[in-house]
Amino acid sequence: MNTLDPVQVFRAEAAECLEQIEEGLLDLTHDLENRALVDAVFRGLHTLKGSGAMFGFNALAAFTHHCETAFDRVRKGEVPATAELVAAVLSAQDHMRSLIDNPDADDGVTGARLLDQLRAAVGGEAPAAASVAAASAPEPEPQTQSSAQTAPRNRWRIRFRLPDTSMANGTNPLGLLDELRDLGECTVRANLSALPSWADYDPKLLYMSWEVDLVTEHDRSAVDDVFIFVMDDMELTVEDLEDATAAAVTEPAVSVQDVTVVAAQPPVPPIQPSLPVASAPAVRPVEAVPVKKDAAPAAANHGKPAESVRVPAERLDELMDRVGELVIAQSRLSQLASSSADMGLRSVSEEIERLSGELRDTMMVLRMVPVGTLFSRFRRLVHDLARETGKVIELVCEGESTEVDKTVIERLADPLVHLVRNSIDHGLEPPEERKAAGKADAGTVILSARQSGGEVIISISDDGRGINRERVRAKAESSGLIAPGQPLSDQELLQLIFAPGFSTAAQITNLSGRGVGMDVVKKTVEALRGTIEIESANGKGSVVSLRIPLTLAIIDGLLVRVGNGRYVIPLSAVEECLELSLEEDLRSRGRSFLSLRESLVPFLRLRDLFRTSTKPDPYQKIVVVSTGSERVGLVVDQIIGDHQTVIKSMSKLHQDVPTFSGATILGDGSVALILDVGHLVAAGQQQEAHMRAAV
């Protein structure tokens, strides 16, 4: 039986908590007066600190405590929320991630530097002189009994009851009582009036409630903070005991263990739950929920929350492999049943085909991830680049609910980083230049996603200066990428920016200049069987569109035959199929062009490309495929039909063969190669360019 490592579970949940904190911080940069966002960030930091201490990440807990304290001062109105504070906590958040990955990695220098930035951000702009003095003053020594008596005191009577299932869900009421005792002198009384008889007693349920008299120097908000994570599910009242007598106030505090029974049922054996006392519950998503200030009990939530299960990605990949093998076996079964006269076998084959199809579709949905999980990473990147470059940048995300295979999402992260950085560095102008051009001070970068058939189109657009085509051509000619004066279409010229080592930057900076990033983009997109399209207008901006398959595991394909071999063409790239007679084939030799609705489409004879030694069929077929605006025809001997294609990677010996992107196993056990449409279209366009140049 597999058991989950608690530390790994904490790391996964802490990563989610950090994402929630980062999202709250980035939202706060646009609305520094939003109290709900301040409270949400504070709760996230408090949760991370407590959970880190509970799991032994003491360095993380100690460092996070300072950030939590800073936001606590903002919550209490001692200092305002500023852009400098948000930037300091964002930088500190990166250090928190390193402490989670490696608790012993802290050299002391990085943490000290970040804390200096945090102190400067909090202590530098207090709303009043008293607040500044409080921020710069050293932490007070623990008060003696005599000095504590002279300080202002608040007296609270707190009654609280947790849900019956609290103990089973991991909430320890003793931890809450300990936090109250840390605030001041406590008198704790346990209410056992709801305790059932021994015969009806369920050890998994919590029957007790508590009444606490608290004498403290803290205000009501400190009491609310104790119950901040359980307030929505519990019954809580807090009363101000102004009329309490001085004698009652100065009574010695009673420890948690010395409780007074208010009302009791017949005696039962004491039950000591063996739950660890933790400073905070396990990490959970941060929500901007206002703290209840009234004394009314919280209403019970009878709606059933949505449930989710955390599953390692490796298990999903393994399950996907099993589903792929099932699809192959089902294809073989269907082929055997079609050649058999046994109606029972055919009936079972059809039922298996239906069930395997439903299982395949369900599995595909499980692997799908909203592209918004990818887009959200760039809010921090744009924030940091804006501070680094001095530009005013607005990031707009569209189509975030579009779903893509998780493997595609993971492999697209780095290419999009390069594209966004390139758009900000080369595309967007500084505020002064934008004003001179009649534009708004803030430049806009738009990340959008939409589904088109079996593809998803992810676009990165900006309203900057656009691509300078003269500079691109001059750089390409000086680098030897093209011959001087070589005729190129506009799309071919723009595609030169993806050539290895190509860069139009005047000098190397932290953002660009080495000519590496865009080359990585092209290689990654091509490895995903995708294509790149560029549009640019001088002074108006540029749009880079990535056309990526929705999934890399199972695709719909068109099975064709060339000679004795069978090949699969991704169905998402197929536009139409035409017939090519022997006479037309002979007439077209030497020019290889097809007139299709008043436009010439080049076509490739796969027989020649694959060097097939057999004679062509009398009536060959042309499959017109496209990648964006570019089209090419593929001449095949026979179109067999559509085929559910389980993609298998090529062996290491065949990875450098550009014509094929993978292989699949057919129903009869033979292997069919999957054609790389992008490479074939590029080959067709090159053939067209050579023929036009020869004319």
XYZ file of C-alpha atoms in Angstrom:
695
model
C 0.000 0.000 0.000
C 1.436 3.376 -1.016
C 1.573 6.020 1.712
C 2.080 9.697 0.989
C 5.077 11.461 2.489
C 3.681 14.186 4.815
C 6.555 16.514 3.913
C 5.794 16.161 0.193
C 2.115 16.828 0.894
C 3.106 19.968 2.804
C 5.334 21.123 -0.057
C 2.505 20.670 -2.567
C -0.005 22.523 -0.390
C 2.531 25.227 0.470
C 3.087 25.808 -3.263
C -0.657 26.354 -3.671
C -0.660 28.725 -0.709
C 2.236 30.714 -2.175
C 0.362 31.003 -5.477
C -2.657 32.375 -3.601
C -0.442 34.851 -1.735
C 1.228 35.962 -4.972
C -2.135 36.433 -6.660
C -3.334 38.545 -3.731
C -0.155 40.657 -3.781
C -0.415 41.306 -7.522
C -4.084 42.271 -7.168
C -3.101 44.552 -4.304
C -0.727 46.525 -6.558
C -3.801 47.796 -8.454
C -5.894 48.494 -5.335
C -3.712 49.279 -2.320
C -6.719 50.277 -0.202
C -8.503 46.933 -0.583
C -8.859 45.593 2.966
C -10.085 42.175 1.799
C -6.890 41.616 -0.203
C -4.727 42.681 2.750
C -6.587 40.233 5.001
C -6.259 37.449 2.414
C -2.483 37.912 2.122
C -2.156 38.049 5.904
C -4.114 34.819 6.342
C -2.012 33.107 3.700
C 1.230 34.141 5.413
C -0.160 33.089 8.802
C -1.142 29.698 7.408
C 2.229 29.154 5.765
C 4.072 30.090 8.955
C 2.031 27.810 11.191
C 2.105 24.853 8.842
C 5.828 25.241 8.259
C 6.466 25.127 12.000
C 4.208 22.083 12.360
C 6.148 20.130 9.709
C 9.580 21.142 10.979
C 10.360 23.951 8.502
C 11.511 26.269 11.276
C 13.585 28.558 9.051
C 10.555 29.084 6.804
C 8.296 29.788 9.793
C 10.733 32.283 11.309
C 11.239 34.146 8.033
C 7.521 34.184 7.140
C 6.729 35.566 10.601
C 8.334 38.904 9.665
C 6.220 39.217 6.503
C 3.124 38.297 8.484
C 3.961 40.952 11.072
C 4.320 43.565 8.339
C 0.867 42.827 6.946
C -0.567 42.686 10.457
C 0.529 46.301 10.902
C -1.208 47.163 7.631
C -4.386 45.427 8.832
C -4.346 47.438 12.041
C -3.851 50.717 10.176
C -0.426 51.409 11.641
C 1.199 51.668 8.201
C -0.301 51.908 4.705
C -0.020 49.287 1.998
C 2.492 50.522 -0.564
C 3.957 49.302 -3.826
C 7.338 49.001 -2.052
C 5.822 46.679 0.569
C 4.225 44.488 -2.106
C 7.521 44.295 -4.018
C 9.419 43.417 -0.832
C 7.021 40.582 0.064
C 7.102 39.268 -3.516
C 10.891 39.090 -3.309
C 10.613 37.457 0.106
C 8.200 34.932 -1.373
C 10.927 33.655 -3.703
C 13.103 33.060 -0.639
C 10.225 31.178 1.009
C 10.068 28.851 -1.996
C 13.768 28.086 -1.673
C 13.318 27.374 2.048
C 10.514 24.954 1.220
C 12.578 23.121 -1.393
C 15.717 23.058 0.757
C 15.305 24.138 4.412
C 19.092 24.186 4.915
C 19.823 26.407 1.914
C 19.574 29.709 3.816
C 22.995 31.349 4.055
C 21.674 34.130 6.276
C 22.727 36.867 3.837
C 19.738 36.632 1.493
C 17.222 36.523 4.320
C 18.821 39.487 6.087
C 18.841 41.548 2.894
C 15.165 40.799 2.232
C 14.219 41.648 5.807
C 16.027 44.984 5.504
C 13.918 45.737 2.412
C 10.804 44.708 4.315
C 11.613 46.932 7.300
C 12.317 49.876 4.999
C 8.998 49.354 3.183
C 6.997 49.165 6.419
C 8.863 51.677 8.557
C 9.506 54.318 5.931
C 6.019 55.579 5.234
C 3.965 55.352 8.391
C 0.874 57.553 8.565
C 1.940 59.306 11.749
C 5.066 59.993 13.758
C 3.955 57.626 16.483
C 3.682 54.810 13.992
C 7.170 55.546 12.661
C 8.575 55.476 16.167
C 6.813 52.204 16.860
C 8.171 50.712 13.667
C 11.773 51.725 14.372
C 11.761 50.943 18.090
C 13.299 47.655 19.241
C 10.990 44.862 20.324
C 10.002 45.329 23.978
C 11.314 43.030 26.640
C 8.812 40.712 28.317
C 6.821 42.691 30.838
C 7.102 42.014 34.542
C 4.018 41.415 36.615
C 4.044 44.947 38.014
C 4.390 46.649 34.629
C 1.707 44.432 33.127
C -0.747 45.489 35.788
C -0.341 49.163 34.903
C -0.979 48.596 31.156
C -4.521 49.012 29.775
C -6.526 45.823 30.130
C -9.442 44.419 28.132
C -11.765 41.788 29.601
C -13.518 39.394 27.249
C -15.862 36.468 27.857
C -15.545 34.062 24.944
C -17.941 31.197 24.292
C -17.226 28.874 21.401
C -18.379 25.532 20.096
C -16.657 23.735 17.222
C -18.461 21.440 14.757
C -18.998 17.845 15.905
C -16.528 16.540 13.315
C -13.718 18.968 14.183
C -11.469 16.418 15.875
C -11.804 13.959 13.003
C -10.937 16.732 10.520
C -7.745 17.650 12.362
C -8.814 20.743 14.357
C -7.450 20.586 17.906
C -9.402 22.782 20.368
C -6.478 22.633 22.813
C -4.426 24.579 20.304
C -7.070 27.329 20.244
C -7.093 27.462 24.041
C -3.300 27.688 24.112
C -3.409 30.638 21.699
C -5.934 32.397 23.955
C -3.697 31.812 26.967
C -0.821 33.406 25.055
C -2.881 36.619 24.872
C -3.203 37.006 28.668
C -4.750 35.563 31.811
C -7.423 32.955 31.124
C -10.076 31.208 33.127
C -11.302 28.246 31.124
C -14.508 26.337 31.773
C -15.599 23.300 29.765
C -19.290 22.771 29.070
C -20.177 19.067 29.043
C -23.949 19.473 28.902
C -24.118 17.901 25.425
C -22.173 14.798 26.451
C -24.290 11.682 25.682
C -24.545 8.514 27.697
C -21.736 5.996 27.396
C -23.823 3.733 25.175
C -24.373 6.535 22.644
C -20.850 7.983 22.848
C -18.968 8.281 19.548
C -15.233 8.894 20.081
C -14.946 10.549 16.657
C -17.306 13.398 17.602
C -16.686 16.480 19.734
C -19.404 17.109 22.334
C -17.713 19.802 24.433
C -17.892 23.574 24.226
C -15.913 26.159 26.184
C -16.331 29.435 28.047
C -13.186 31.522 28.541
C -12.705 34.705 30.580
C -9.704 36.511 29.098
C -7.839 39.464 30.592
C -5.482 40.882 27.973
C -3.806 44.005 26.652
C -4.871 43.067 23.108
C -7.998 44.290 21.382
C -10.890 42.313 19.913
C -9.058 41.692 16.603
C -6.462 39.544 18.411
C -9.260 37.294 19.693
C -10.736 37.034 16.197
C -7.310 36.064 14.812
C -7.235 32.994 17.084
C -10.353 31.619 15.373
C -9.615 33.028 11.921
C -9.390 29.630 10.199
C -12.419 27.978 11.816
C -14.738 30.955 12.244
C -17.011 30.063 9.313
C -17.920 26.657 10.760
C -18.141 27.328 14.506
C -20.381 29.070 17.020
C -18.578 32.015 18.615
C -19.621 34.861 20.907
C -17.297 37.456 22.433
C -18.628 39.774 25.199
C -16.930 42.796 26.767
C -16.890 42.373 30.556
C -16.717 46.071 31.491
C -18.900 45.564 34.560
C -16.772 42.767 35.957
C -15.433 43.495 39.440
C -11.753 44.111 40.029
C -11.616 41.082 42.292
C -12.808 38.855 39.488
C -10.204 40.356 37.187
C -7.240 39.696 39.482
C -8.105 36.069 40.173
C -5.217 33.720 39.321
C -5.439 32.175 35.895
C -6.548 28.589 35.580
C -4.645 26.288 33.248
C -6.328 24.454 30.444
C -6.142 21.247 32.389
C -7.857 22.740 35.482
C -11.313 23.127 33.983
C -14.553 23.646 35.828
C -17.473 21.447 34.825
C -20.575 23.521 34.241
C -22.938 20.682 33.626
C -22.123 17.010 33.418
C -23.811 13.754 32.551
C -23.115 10.518 34.427
C -19.372 10.017 34.726
C -17.612 8.438 31.804
C -13.978 7.445 31.379
C -11.841 10.417 30.327
C -10.929 10.510 26.671
C -7.594 12.009 25.673
C -7.440 12.574 21.935
C -3.955 11.916 20.588
C -3.817 14.894 18.236
C -0.722 17.098 17.920
C -0.996 20.689 19.076
C -0.266 22.907 16.066
C -0.008 26.644 15.746
C -2.083 26.578 12.565
C -4.124 24.037 10.605
C -2.877 22.434 7.404
C -2.478 24.696 4.411
C -5.658 25.400 2.498
C -6.547 27.866 -0.242
C -6.683 31.459 0.956
C -10.012 33.219 0.622
C -10.750 36.875 1.196
C -13.485 36.333 3.829
C -14.280 39.256 6.122
C -13.980 38.569 9.842
C -17.337 38.448 11.611
C -17.698 41.219 14.160
C -21.145 40.416 15.460
C -21.875 38.057 18.305
C -24.405 35.958 16.416
C -23.453 32.331 15.760
C -22.326 31.545 12.250
C -24.958 29.972 10.050
C -24.364 26.330 9.210
C -23.443 25.566 5.662
C -25.555 22.634 4.526
C -24.339 22.646 0.918
C -22.002 19.806 0.019
C -18.651 21.256 -1.093
C -16.994 20.086 -4.263
C -14.522 17.330 -3.542
C -11.188 16.793 -5.232
C -8.412 14.233 -4.991
C -4.717 15.000 -5.409
C -3.215 12.487 -7.847
C 0.468 12.412 -8.900
C 0.958 13.319 -12.546
C 2.926 10.100 -13.115
C -0.171 8.041 -12.344
C -2.181 9.955 -14.930
C 0.536 9.347 -17.504
C 0.583 5.643 -16.673
C -3.202 5.457 -16.935
C -3.044 7.246 -20.282
C -0.596 4.631 -21.544
C -2.977 1.865 -20.475
C -5.884 3.554 -22.241
C -3.741 3.826 -25.373
C -2.986 0.102 -25.261
C -6.698 -0.572 -24.813
C -7.515 1.503 -27.905
C -4.988 -0.515 -29.919
C -6.393 -3.830 -28.639
C -9.932 -2.666 -29.392
C -8.878 -1.793 -32.946
C -7.504 -5.287 -33.440
C -10.695 -6.781 -32.006
C -12.824 -4.710 -34.381
C -10.754 -5.896 -37.342
C -11.157 -9.537 -36.324
C -14.892 -9.117 -35.736
C -15.441 -7.464 -39.129
C -13.967 -10.492 -40.878
C -15.984 -12.956 -38.804
C -19.537 -14.182 -39.359
C -20.102 -14.600 -35.608
C -22.757 -12.027 -34.678
C -22.034 -12.478 -30.976
C -18.400 -11.509 -31.523
C -19.455 -8.454 -33.505
C -21.874 -7.405 -30.769
C -19.196 -7.713 -28.077
C -16.729 -5.842 -30.307
C -19.144 -2.943 -30.754
C -19.764 -2.792 -26.998
C -16.026 -2.803 -26.247
C -15.539 -0.095 -28.860
C -18.186 2.089 -27.213
C -16.778 1.589 -23.703
C -13.175 2.163 -24.776
C -14.227 5.331 -26.596
C -15.968 6.652 -23.481
C -12.965 5.733 -21.331
C -10.644 7.468 -23.789
C -12.749 10.639 -23.771
C -12.913 10.625 -19.967
C -9.170 10.158 -19.732
C -8.582 13.018 -22.137
C -10.739 15.288 -19.948
C -8.746 14.295 -16.863
C -5.541 15.389 -18.570
C -6.968 18.726 -19.650
C -5.877 21.799 -17.690
C -7.235 25.351 -18.116
C -4.691 27.544 -19.855
C -5.351 30.106 -17.125
C -3.012 28.087 -14.873
C -0.270 28.961 -17.363
C -1.278 32.590 -17.901
C -1.359 33.322 -14.161
C 2.412 32.803 -13.953
C 3.049 35.849 -16.126
C 1.457 38.386 -13.809
C 4.541 38.229 -11.584
C 6.871 38.283 -14.605
C 5.220 41.419 -16.023
C 5.260 43.076 -12.594
C 9.006 42.475 -12.203
C 9.827 43.523 -15.785
C 7.865 46.749 -15.357
C 9.973 47.652 -12.313
C 13.175 46.629 -14.102
C 12.561 48.501 -17.368
C 10.677 51.490 -15.994
C 7.831 50.868 -18.429
C 4.149 50.967 -17.527
C 2.724 47.599 -18.572
C -0.791 46.224 -18.398
C -1.277 42.469 -18.825
C -4.621 41.278 -20.194
C -5.529 37.562 -20.261
C -8.330 36.228 -22.462
C -9.728 32.732 -22.926
C -8.276 31.444 -19.654
C -10.902 28.674 -19.459
C -9.612 27.069 -22.692
C -8.354 23.597 -21.795
C -5.148 21.997 -23.079
C -3.366 18.735 -22.308
C -1.243 19.112 -19.168
C 1.893 18.008 -21.040
C 1.375 20.813 -23.546
C 0.918 23.316 -20.706
C 4.159 22.225 -19.048
C 6.199 22.465 -22.258
C 4.735 25.833 -23.301
C 5.816 27.660 -20.136
C 9.370 28.492 -21.262
C 8.457 29.536 -24.842
C 5.800 31.928 -23.556
C 8.279 33.438 -21.088
C 10.629 34.241 -23.996
C 7.798 35.679 -26.093
C 6.452 37.884 -23.299
C 9.929 39.165 -22.392
C 10.671 39.838 -26.069
C 7.373 41.687 -26.486
C 8.087 43.902 -23.477
C 11.742 44.572 -24.326
C 11.560 45.006 -28.128
C 7.891 45.836 -28.662
C 6.658 48.209 -25.967
C 8.088 51.716 -25.965
C 9.058 53.739 -22.869
C 6.327 56.110 -21.605
C 7.982 59.180 -23.183
C 8.154 57.557 -26.613
C 4.551 56.388 -26.351
C 3.404 59.905 -25.493
C 5.238 61.283 -28.506
C 3.481 58.715 -30.714
C 0.066 59.664 -29.306
C -0.349 56.466 -27.296
C -1.308 55.921 -23.684
C 1.498 55.757 -21.142
C 0.703 52.141 -20.311
C 1.623 49.532 -22.896
C -0.654 46.514 -23.190
C 0.373 42.878 -23.546
C -2.492 40.484 -24.310
C -2.298 36.737 -23.708
C -5.209 34.960 -25.350
C -6.201 31.358 -26.025
C -8.961 29.834 -28.114
C -9.758 26.411 -29.469
C -9.979 25.788 -33.206
C -10.842 22.214 -34.086
C -8.200 19.909 -32.687
C -5.832 22.805 -31.999
C -5.507 25.565 -29.461
C -4.255 28.945 -30.651
C -2.283 30.917 -28.062
C -1.498 34.499 -29.052
C 0.844 37.072 -27.530
C 0.088 40.571 -28.798
C 1.234 44.048 -27.860
C 0.483 47.624 -28.918
C 4.129 48.615 -29.264
C 6.293 49.762 -32.143
C 6.055 46.572 -34.218
C 8.834 44.642 -35.965
C 11.272 46.719 -38.001
C 11.534 44.695 -41.186
C 14.526 46.649 -42.509
C 16.532 45.863 -39.383
C 15.509 42.196 -39.565
C 16.652 41.916 -43.189
C 19.901 43.783 -42.529
C 20.712 41.571 -39.539
C 19.837 38.396 -41.492
C 22.048 39.414 -44.416
C 24.969 40.363 -42.170
C 24.642 37.050 -40.340
C 24.582 35.048 -43.564
C 21.068 33.722 -43.025
C 19.946 35.038 -46.421
C 21.721 36.313 -49.488
C 21.786 40.082 -50.052
C 18.662 41.115 -51.948
C 17.120 37.623 -51.757
C 13.355 37.857 -52.404
C 11.282 36.817 -49.378
C 7.606 36.927 -48.578
C 6.565 38.994 -45.561
C 5.935 35.872 -43.476
C 9.304 34.384 -44.432
C 11.035 37.613 -43.456
C 9.287 37.736 -40.069
C 10.067 34.082 -39.417
C 13.784 34.954 -39.521
C 13.578 36.195 -35.932
C 13.348 32.538 -34.861
C 16.676 31.638 -36.501
C 19.412 30.445 -34.090
C 21.518 33.326 -32.789
C 19.333 36.007 -34.383
C 18.828 39.229 -32.417
C 18.309 42.870 -33.382
C 19.173 44.163 -29.886
C 21.906 46.795 -29.915
C 23.428 45.466 -26.693
C 23.123 42.433 -24.436
C 20.934 42.983 -21.372
C 19.242 40.834 -18.749
C 16.225 40.624 -21.049
C 17.605 39.998 -24.535
C 20.467 40.307 -26.960
C 21.951 36.818 -27.155
C 19.618 35.458 -29.839
C 18.762 32.298 -27.900
C 15.202 32.740 -26.646
C 13.276 32.802 -29.931
C 15.210 29.803 -31.238
C 14.063 27.889 -28.138
C 10.490 28.949 -28.867
C 10.584 27.533 -32.390
C 12.188 24.246 -31.400
C 9.727 23.673 -28.559
C 6.664 24.490 -30.674
C 7.841 22.234 -33.486
C 8.458 19.431 -30.965
C 4.799 19.821 -29.970
C 3.819 19.437 -33.655
C 2.741 23.072 -33.661
C 3.391 26.108 -35.849
C 4.099 29.818 -35.332
C 2.484 32.720 -37.175
C 3.534 36.379 -36.915
C 1.668 39.572 -37.752
C 3.168 43.013 -37.271
C 2.345 46.587 -38.222
C 4.772 49.471 -37.790
C 3.755 51.645 -34.880
C 0.768 49.462 -33.978
C 2.260 46.327 -32.475
C 2.767 42.640 -33.175
C 0.903 39.374 -32.722
C 2.657 36.000 -32.368
C 0.270 33.029 -32.576
C 1.159 29.491 -31.551
C -1.025 26.744 -33.042
C -0.657 23.699 -30.772
C -2.471 20.323 -30.770
C -4.884 19.921 -27.866
C -3.234 16.666 -26.830
C -0.055 14.747 -27.479
C -1.371 11.304 -26.512
C -4.272 10.281 -28.784
C -5.307 12.102 -31.950
C -7.747 11.603 -34.786
C -5.817 10.749 -37.928
C -6.403 10.065 -41.601
C -4.894 6.709 -42.553
C -3.428 6.657 -46.082
C -1.394 4.229 -48.180
C 1.678 5.066 -50.264
C 2.991 2.016 -52.092
C 2.983 -0.817 -49.556
C 3.358 1.491 -46.566
C 0.643 3.082 -44.456
C 0.893 6.513 -42.896
C -1.204 8.717 -40.617
C -1.916 12.409 -41.296
C -3.279 14.376 -38.278
C -6.908 15.008 -39.118
C -6.810 18.525 -37.635
C -4.446 19.578 -40.460
C -6.504 18.081 -43.318
C -8.571 20.552 -45.348
C -9.895 18.403 -48.208
C -9.179 15.397 -50.422
C -9.084 15.406 -54.244
C -8.546 12.810 -56.945
C -5.462 12.945 -59.205
C -5.843 10.866 -62.343
C -2.882 9.332 -64.155
C -3.246 11.805 -67.052
C -3.239 14.801 -64.720
C -0.295 13.333 -62.862
C 1.699 13.093 -66.095
C 0.724 16.631 -67.151
C 1.750 18.092 -63.780
C 5.204 16.532 -63.699
C 7.869 19.198 -63.695
C 5.691 21.852 -62.080
C 3.850 20.058 -59.173
C 1.149 22.709 -58.799
C -2.546 22.230 -58.277
C -5.104 24.843 -59.257
C -7.523 24.971 -56.361
C -10.272 27.600 -56.467
C -8.215 30.154 -58.399
C -5.097 29.648 -56.285
C -2.015 27.545 -56.909
C -1.220 24.967 -54.248
C 2.103 23.099 -54.453
C 1.954 19.374 -53.851
C 4.486 16.708 -52.918
C 4.525 13.197 -54.322
C 5.058 11.059 -51.246
C 6.029 8.169 -53.529
C 9.103 10.137 -54.616
C 9.793 11.418 -51.119
C 9.661 7.911 -49.608
C 11.341 6.310 -52.682
C 8.624 3.724 -53.156
C 9.546 1.144 -55.799
C 5.978 0.024 -56.618
C 3.874 1.380 -59.438
C 1.406 4.157 -58.599
C -2.308 3.407 -58.423
C -4.328 4.439 -61.527
C -6.269 7.044 -59.551
C -4.120 8.672 -56.911
C -5.468 11.052 -54.262
C -4.303 14.464 -53.078
C -4.738 15.305 -49.393
C -4.580 19.088 -48.918
C -3.105 19.958 -45.530
C -2.409 23.347 -43.961
C -0.590 25.035 -41.125
C -2.229 28.392 -40.698
C -2.234 30.262 -44.013
C 0.199 27.907 -45.770
C -1.154 24.911 -47.720
C 0.347 21.973 -49.577
C -1.018 18.836 -51.225
C 0.230 15.334 -50.429
C -0.158 12.755 -53.207
C -1.033 9.280 -51.872
C -2.152 6.038 -53.511
C -5.188 5.379 -51.314
C -7.157 7.027 -48.522
C -8.108 4.226 -46.116
C -10.137 6.284 -43.624
C -10.065 7.910 -40.209
C -8.140 6.244 -37.416
C -7.870 6.751 -33.658
C -4.129 7.225 -33.391
C -2.221 6.427 -30.209
C 1.048 8.328 -30.604
C 4.244 6.458 -29.820
C 7.590 8.234 -29.701
C 10.210 7.429 -32.305
C 13.313 5.511 -31.252
C 16.581 7.369 -30.670
C 17.825 6.143 -34.048
C 14.939 7.882 -35.837
C 14.557 11.070 -33.769
C 16.427 13.116 -36.377
C 14.095 12.110 -39.233
C 12.097 15.345 -39.723
C 9.383 13.895 -41.956
C 7.760 11.900 -39.143
C 6.593 13.056 -35.718
C 5.844 9.616 -34.260
C 4.381 6.195 -34.927
C 1.283 4.191 -34.074
C 0.233 0.553 -34.022
C -2.613 -0.472 -36.327
C -5.283 -3.048 -35.678
C -3.367 -5.824 -37.446
C -0.275 -5.172 -35.321
C 1.700 -3.381 -38.030
C 3.305 0.032 -37.528
C 2.229 3.221 -39.320
C 4.328 6.384 -39.240
C 2.712 9.730 -38.392
C 3.577 12.495 -40.860
C 4.960 15.798 -39.584
C 2.642 18.203 -41.399
C 4.637 21.292 -40.461
C 7.815 19.920 -42.025
C 5.982 18.765 -45.180
C 4.313 22.170 -45.627
C 7.667 23.904 -45.242
C 9.181 21.528 -47.826
C 6.323 22.262 -50.220
C 6.746 26.008 -49.811
C 10.483 25.730 -50.453
C 9.766 23.724 -53.597
C 7.359 26.438 -54.725
C 9.947 29.158 -54.060
C 12.602 27.330 -56.080
C 10.243 26.817 -59.011
C 9.139 30.460 -58.982
C 12.782 31.572 -58.884
C 13.582 29.294 -61.848
C 10.803 30.881 -63.893
